[in-house]
Amino acid sequence: MATNLGGQAELLSPWEGEGSPYATEQASHAAFVAGPGLEAYAERIALAAAGEPVTLVGFSVGATAGWLYAAGQQCHPESRLVLFYGSRIRNYLDLRPRCRVEAIFAEREAAFEPCAVAAAIVSDMVRTEVVAGAAHGFMNALSPGYDATLMQQHIAAVRAQYTILG
């Protein structure tokens, strides 16, 4: 996906090293919730950004960690975040980002109503979109919710709107 974005990109996993040390998505998710958690992931983002303006593209827990980072004091106000299906953002509706955020939700989510979350966080700094017909994971070829057409459309939109930074 980083190659599709057309620039230098750094993958910042919630885990040490590359990828997940767990065999399945379910095992990885359970270990993440029990282990490092969203706050630790947001801190990893802040350390990687080092107070500089960055363009961050986050997915699922990475999107929610990006939301926490965007509202933190370590977020540079000139940073730009594109957050895809950050379903746990619903637990942090009171946060206000310090930089521009584009929060993109899938229309079909099992645990919450995306339109309500999108309406609750929209502001001068936050643009929201609920993608009609999309399921959680529509950008991830390994997800049951994957949609190649939607993924290509959103990659093209990100490339058109943002300079991707390493």
PDB file of C-alpha atoms in Angstrom:
ATOM      1  CA  MET A   1       0.000   0.000   0.000  1.00  0.00           C
ATOM      2  CA  ALA A   2       2.864   2.389   0.790  1.00  0.00           C
ATOM      3  CA  THR A   3       4.085   1.909  -2.779  1.00  0.00           C
ATOM      4  CA  ASN A   4       0.608   2.776  -4.088  1.00  0.00           C
ATOM      5  CA  LEU A   5       0.730   6.077  -2.209  1.00  0.00           C
ATOM      6  CA  GLY A   6       3.605   7.182  -4.419  1.00  0.00           C
ATOM      7  CA  GLY A   7       6.074   8.470  -1.877  1.00  0.00           C
ATOM      8  CA  GLN A   8       8.410   7.470   0.848  1.00  0.00           C
ATOM      9  CA  ALA A   9       6.515   5.857   3.653  1.00  0.00           C
ATOM     10  CA  GLU A  10       7.365   4.333   6.975  1.00  0.00           C
ATOM     11  CA  LEU A  11       5.247   1.494   8.279  1.00  0.00           C
ATOM     12  CA  LEU A  12       4.609   1.974  11.972  1.00  0.00           C
ATOM     13  CA  SER A  13       3.136  -1.186  13.413  1.00  0.00           C
ATOM     14  CA  PRO A  14       1.771  -1.358  16.949  1.00  0.00           C
ATOM     15  CA  TRP A  15       4.240  -4.234  17.396  1.00  0.00           C
ATOM     16  CA  GLU A  16       8.012  -4.123  17.654  1.00  0.00           C
ATOM     17  CA  GLY A  17       9.501  -5.017  14.281  1.00  0.00           C
ATOM     18  CA  GLU A  18       7.480  -5.670  11.152  1.00  0.00           C
ATOM     19  CA  GLY A  19       4.077  -7.277  10.975  1.00  0.00           C
ATOM     20  CA  SER A  20       2.248  -8.996  13.766  1.00  0.00           C
ATOM     21  CA  PRO A  21       3.825 -11.725  15.853  1.00  0.00           C
ATOM     22  CA  TYR A  22       0.439 -13.518  15.885  1.00  0.00           C
ATOM     23  CA  ALA A  23      -0.884 -16.021  13.355  1.00  0.00           C
ATOM     24  CA  THR A  24      -4.405 -14.642  12.974  1.00  0.00           C
ATOM     25  CA  GLU A  25      -6.112 -11.270  12.930  1.00  0.00           C
ATOM     26  CA  GLN A  26      -8.229 -12.331  15.912  1.00  0.00           C
ATOM     27  CA  ALA A  27      -5.188 -13.347  17.982  1.00  0.00           C
ATOM     28  CA  SER A  28      -3.388 -10.159  17.034  1.00  0.00           C
ATOM     29  CA  HIS A  29      -6.380  -8.002  17.992  1.00  0.00           C
ATOM     30  CA  ALA A  30      -6.852  -9.784  21.337  1.00  0.00           C
ATOM     31  CA  ALA A  31      -3.158  -9.372  22.167  1.00  0.00           C
ATOM     32  CA  PHE A  32      -3.231  -5.698  21.170  1.00  0.00           C
ATOM     33  CA  VAL A  33      -6.229  -4.971  23.398  1.00  0.00           C
ATOM     34  CA  ALA A  34      -4.651  -6.869  26.304  1.00  0.00           C
ATOM     35  CA  GLY A  35      -1.154  -5.547  25.631  1.00  0.00           C
ATOM     36  CA  PRO A  36       0.179  -2.269  24.346  1.00  0.00           C
ATOM     37  CA  GLY A  37      -3.183  -0.655  23.612  1.00  0.00           C
ATOM     38  CA  LEU A  38      -4.127   2.519  21.798  1.00  0.00           C
ATOM     39  CA  GLU A  39      -2.327   4.976  24.074  1.00  0.00           C
ATOM     40  CA  ALA A  40       0.992   3.154  23.601  1.00  0.00           C
ATOM     41  CA  TYR A  41       0.456   3.079  19.844  1.00  0.00           C
ATOM     42  CA  ALA A  42      -0.285   6.825  19.833  1.00  0.00           C
ATOM     43  CA  GLU A  43       2.960   7.371  21.741  1.00  0.00           C
ATOM     44  CA  ARG A  44       4.864   5.328  19.104  1.00  0.00           C
ATOM     45  CA  ILE A  45       3.410   7.660  16.463  1.00  0.00           C
ATOM     46  CA  ALA A  46       4.472  10.728  18.456  1.00  0.00           C
ATOM     47  CA  LEU A  47       8.005   9.373  18.872  1.00  0.00           C
ATOM     48  CA  ALA A  48       8.277   8.597  15.153  1.00  0.00           C
ATOM     49  CA  ALA A  49       6.958  12.050  14.200  1.00  0.00           C
ATOM     50  CA  ALA A  50       9.442  13.680  16.598  1.00  0.00           C
ATOM     51  CA  GLY A  51       7.470  16.938  16.709  1.00  0.00           C
ATOM     52  CA  GLU A  52       7.723  17.447  12.951  1.00  0.00           C
ATOM     53  CA  PRO A  53       4.802  17.868  10.538  1.00  0.00           C
ATOM     54  CA  VAL A  54       3.874  14.470   9.090  1.00  0.00           C
ATOM     55  CA  THR A  55       1.281  12.945   6.827  1.00  0.00           C
ATOM     56  CA  LEU A  56      -0.120   9.880   8.519  1.00  0.00           C
ATOM     57  CA  VAL A  57      -2.421   7.320   6.966  1.00  0.00           C
ATOM     58  CA  GLY A  58      -3.904   4.982   9.568  1.00  0.00           C
ATOM     59  CA  PHE A  59      -6.188   1.971   9.413  1.00  0.00           C
ATOM     60  CA  SER A  60      -8.429   0.513  12.126  1.00  0.00           C
ATOM     61  CA  VAL A  61      -6.461   0.588  15.416  1.00  0.00           C
ATOM     62  CA  GLY A  62      -3.836   2.680  13.620  1.00  0.00           C
ATOM     63  CA  ALA A  63      -6.561   5.177  12.736  1.00  0.00           C
ATOM     64  CA  THR A  64      -7.764   5.367  16.326  1.00  0.00           C
ATOM     65  CA  ALA A  65      -4.180   5.714  17.596  1.00  0.00           C
ATOM     66  CA  GLY A  66      -3.746   8.474  15.005  1.00  0.00           C
ATOM     67  CA  TRP A  67      -6.835  10.197  16.411  1.00  0.00           C
ATOM     68  CA  LEU A  68      -5.294  10.118  19.903  1.00  0.00           C
ATOM     69  CA  TYR A  69      -1.985  11.420  18.500  1.00  0.00           C
ATOM     70  CA  ALA A  70      -3.761  14.237  16.612  1.00  0.00           C
ATOM     71  CA  ALA A  71      -5.317  15.484  19.855  1.00  0.00           C
ATOM     72  CA  GLY A  72      -2.069  15.309  21.810  1.00  0.00           C
ATOM     73  CA  GLN A  73       0.410  18.088  22.530  1.00  0.00           C
ATOM     74  CA  GLN A  74       3.112  16.271  20.524  1.00  0.00           C
ATOM     75  CA  CYS A  75       1.155  16.562  17.282  1.00  0.00           C
ATOM     76  CA  HIS A  76       2.551  19.283  15.038  1.00  0.00           C
ATOM     77  CA  PRO A  77      -0.322  21.568  13.916  1.00  0.00           C
ATOM     78  CA  GLU A  78       0.819  21.273  10.282  1.00  0.00           C
ATOM     79  CA  SER A  79       0.481  17.478  10.291  1.00  0.00           C
ATOM     80  CA  ARG A  80      -2.226  15.889   8.175  1.00  0.00           C
ATOM     81  CA  LEU A  81      -3.944  12.611   9.030  1.00  0.00           C
ATOM     82  CA  VAL A  82      -6.121  10.346   6.904  1.00  0.00           C
ATOM     83  CA  LEU A  83      -7.794   7.795   9.146  1.00  0.00           C
ATOM     84  CA  PHE A  84      -9.665   4.818   7.716  1.00  0.00           C
ATOM     85  CA  TYR A  85     -12.298   2.980   9.751  1.00  0.00           C
ATOM     86  CA  GLY A  86     -11.016   3.953  13.184  1.00  0.00           C
ATOM     87  CA  SER A  87     -13.917   2.315  14.944  1.00  0.00           C
ATOM     88  CA  ARG A  88     -12.625   3.028  18.459  1.00  0.00           C
ATOM     89  CA  ILE A  89     -12.718   6.769  17.764  1.00  0.00           C
ATOM     90  CA  ARG A  90     -16.242   6.362  19.117  1.00  0.00           C
ATOM     91  CA  ASN A  91     -14.667   6.071  22.582  1.00  0.00           C
ATOM     92  CA  TYR A  92     -12.854   9.418  22.197  1.00  0.00           C
ATOM     93  CA  LEU A  93     -15.506  11.769  20.829  1.00  0.00           C
ATOM     94  CA  ASP A  94     -14.462  14.506  23.254  1.00  0.00           C
ATOM     95  CA  LEU A  95     -10.964  14.846  21.756  1.00  0.00           C
ATOM     96  CA  ARG A  96     -10.183  17.743  19.431  1.00  0.00           C
ATOM     97  CA  PRO A  97      -7.312  17.331  16.967  1.00  0.00           C
ATOM     98  CA  ARG A  98      -4.552  19.945  16.757  1.00  0.00           C
ATOM     99  CA  CYS A  99      -4.082  19.285  13.024  1.00  0.00           C
ATOM    100  CA  ARG A 100      -6.222  18.538   9.997  1.00  0.00           C
ATOM    101  CA  VAL A 101      -7.829  15.093  10.029  1.00  0.00           C
ATOM    102  CA  GLU A 102      -9.823  13.258   7.414  1.00  0.00           C
ATOM    103  CA  ALA A 103     -11.760  10.422   9.096  1.00  0.00           C
ATOM    104  CA  ILE A 104     -13.172   7.892   6.645  1.00  0.00           C
ATOM    105  CA  PHE A 105     -15.589   5.301   7.984  1.00  0.00           C
ATOM    106  CA  ALA A 106     -17.113   2.221   6.396  1.00  0.00           C
ATOM    107  CA  GLU A 107     -20.895   2.305   6.245  1.00  0.00           C
ATOM    108  CA  ARG A 108     -21.202  -1.242   7.587  1.00  0.00           C
ATOM    109  CA  GLU A 109     -19.743  -1.678  11.079  1.00  0.00           C
ATOM    110  CA  ALA A 110     -20.879  -4.340  13.528  1.00  0.00           C
ATOM    111  CA  ALA A 111     -20.310  -2.466  16.788  1.00  0.00           C
ATOM    112  CA  PHE A 112     -21.433   1.119  16.156  1.00  0.00           C
ATOM    113  CA  GLU A 113     -23.221   3.541  13.867  1.00  0.00           C
ATOM    114  CA  PRO A 114     -20.566   5.239  11.670  1.00  0.00           C
ATOM    115  CA  CYS A 115     -22.805   8.158  10.654  1.00  0.00           C
ATOM    116  CA  ALA A 116     -23.313   9.108  14.314  1.00  0.00           C
ATOM    117  CA  VAL A 117     -19.567   9.051  15.036  1.00  0.00           C
ATOM    118  CA  ALA A 118     -18.789  11.007  11.869  1.00  0.00           C
ATOM    119  CA  ALA A 119     -21.369  13.646  12.833  1.00  0.00           C
ATOM    120  CA  ALA A 120     -20.000  13.882  16.381  1.00  0.00           C
ATOM    121  CA  ILE A 121     -16.390  14.592  15.347  1.00  0.00           C
ATOM    122  CA  VAL A 122     -16.787  16.796  12.270  1.00  0.00           C
ATOM    123  CA  SER A 123     -15.353  20.305  12.771  1.00  0.00           C
ATOM    124  CA  ASP A 124     -13.209  22.936  11.095  1.00  0.00           C
ATOM    125  CA  MET A 125     -10.220  20.609  11.620  1.00  0.00           C
ATOM    126  CA  VAL A 126     -11.974  17.297  10.917  1.00  0.00           C
ATOM    127  CA  ARG A 127     -13.556  16.269   7.638  1.00  0.00           C
ATOM    128  CA  THR A 128     -15.527  13.028   7.720  1.00  0.00           C
ATOM    129  CA  GLU A 129     -16.841  10.593   5.148  1.00  0.00           C
ATOM    130  CA  VAL A 130     -18.932   7.461   5.478  1.00  0.00           C
ATOM    131  CA  VAL A 131     -18.272   5.269   2.443  1.00  0.00           C
ATOM    132  CA  ALA A 132     -21.562   3.893   1.119  1.00  0.00           C
ATOM    133  CA  GLY A 133     -21.656   0.122   0.861  1.00  0.00           C
ATOM    134  CA  ALA A 134     -18.213  -0.338   2.439  1.00  0.00           C
ATOM    135  CA  ALA A 135     -17.387  -2.723   5.278  1.00  0.00           C
ATOM    136  CA  HIS A 136     -14.653  -2.389   7.904  1.00  0.00           C
ATOM    137  CA  GLY A 137     -11.368  -3.361   6.248  1.00  0.00           C
ATOM    138  CA  PHE A 138     -12.297  -2.228   2.726  1.00  0.00           C
ATOM    139  CA  MET A 139      -8.712  -0.990   2.186  1.00  0.00           C
ATOM    140  CA  ASN A 140      -7.080  -4.260   3.333  1.00  0.00           C
ATOM    141  CA  ALA A 141      -6.702  -7.054   0.769  1.00  0.00           C
ATOM    142  CA  LEU A 142      -6.484  -9.553   3.645  1.00  0.00           C
ATOM    143  CA  SER A 143      -9.793  -8.463   5.196  1.00  0.00           C
ATOM    144  CA  PRO A 144     -13.211 -10.005   4.523  1.00  0.00           C
ATOM    145  CA  GLY A 145     -14.458  -6.430   3.973  1.00  0.00           C
ATOM    146  CA  TYR A 146     -11.917  -5.691   1.209  1.00  0.00           C
ATOM    147  CA  ASP A 147     -13.176  -3.861  -1.859  1.00  0.00           C
ATOM    148  CA  ALA A 148     -10.523  -3.388  -4.554  1.00  0.00           C
ATOM    149  CA  THR A 149     -12.436  -0.632  -6.337  1.00  0.00           C
ATOM    150  CA  LEU A 150     -12.956   1.415  -3.179  1.00  0.00           C
ATOM    151  CA  MET A 151      -9.350   0.875  -2.151  1.00  0.00           C
ATOM    152  CA  GLN A 152      -8.058   2.187  -5.482  1.00  0.00           C
ATOM    153  CA  GLN A 153     -10.410   5.182  -5.353  1.00  0.00           C
ATOM    154  CA  HIS A 154      -9.259   6.133  -1.864  1.00  0.00           C
ATOM    155  CA  ILE A 155      -5.565   5.612  -2.619  1.00  0.00           C
ATOM    156  CA  ALA A 156      -5.969   7.928  -5.620  1.00  0.00           C
ATOM    157  CA  ALA A 157      -7.732  10.511  -3.446  1.00  0.00           C
ATOM    158  CA  VAL A 158      -4.994  10.397  -0.807  1.00  0.00           C
ATOM    159  CA  ARG A 159      -2.306  10.770  -3.475  1.00  0.00           C
ATOM    160  CA  ALA A 160      -4.135  13.719  -5.035  1.00  0.00           C
ATOM    161  CA  GLN A 161      -4.622  15.592  -1.771  1.00  0.00           C
ATOM    162  CA  TYR A 162      -1.484  14.982   0.233  1.00  0.00           C
ATOM    163  CA  THR A 163       2.239  14.983  -0.104  1.00  0.00           C
ATOM    164  CA  ILE A 164       3.258  11.680   1.425  1.00  0.00           C
ATOM    165  CA  LEU A 165       6.204  12.131   3.745  1.00  0.00           C
ATOM    166  CA  GLY A 166       8.702   9.501   4.886  1.00  0.00           C
TER     167      GLY A 166
END
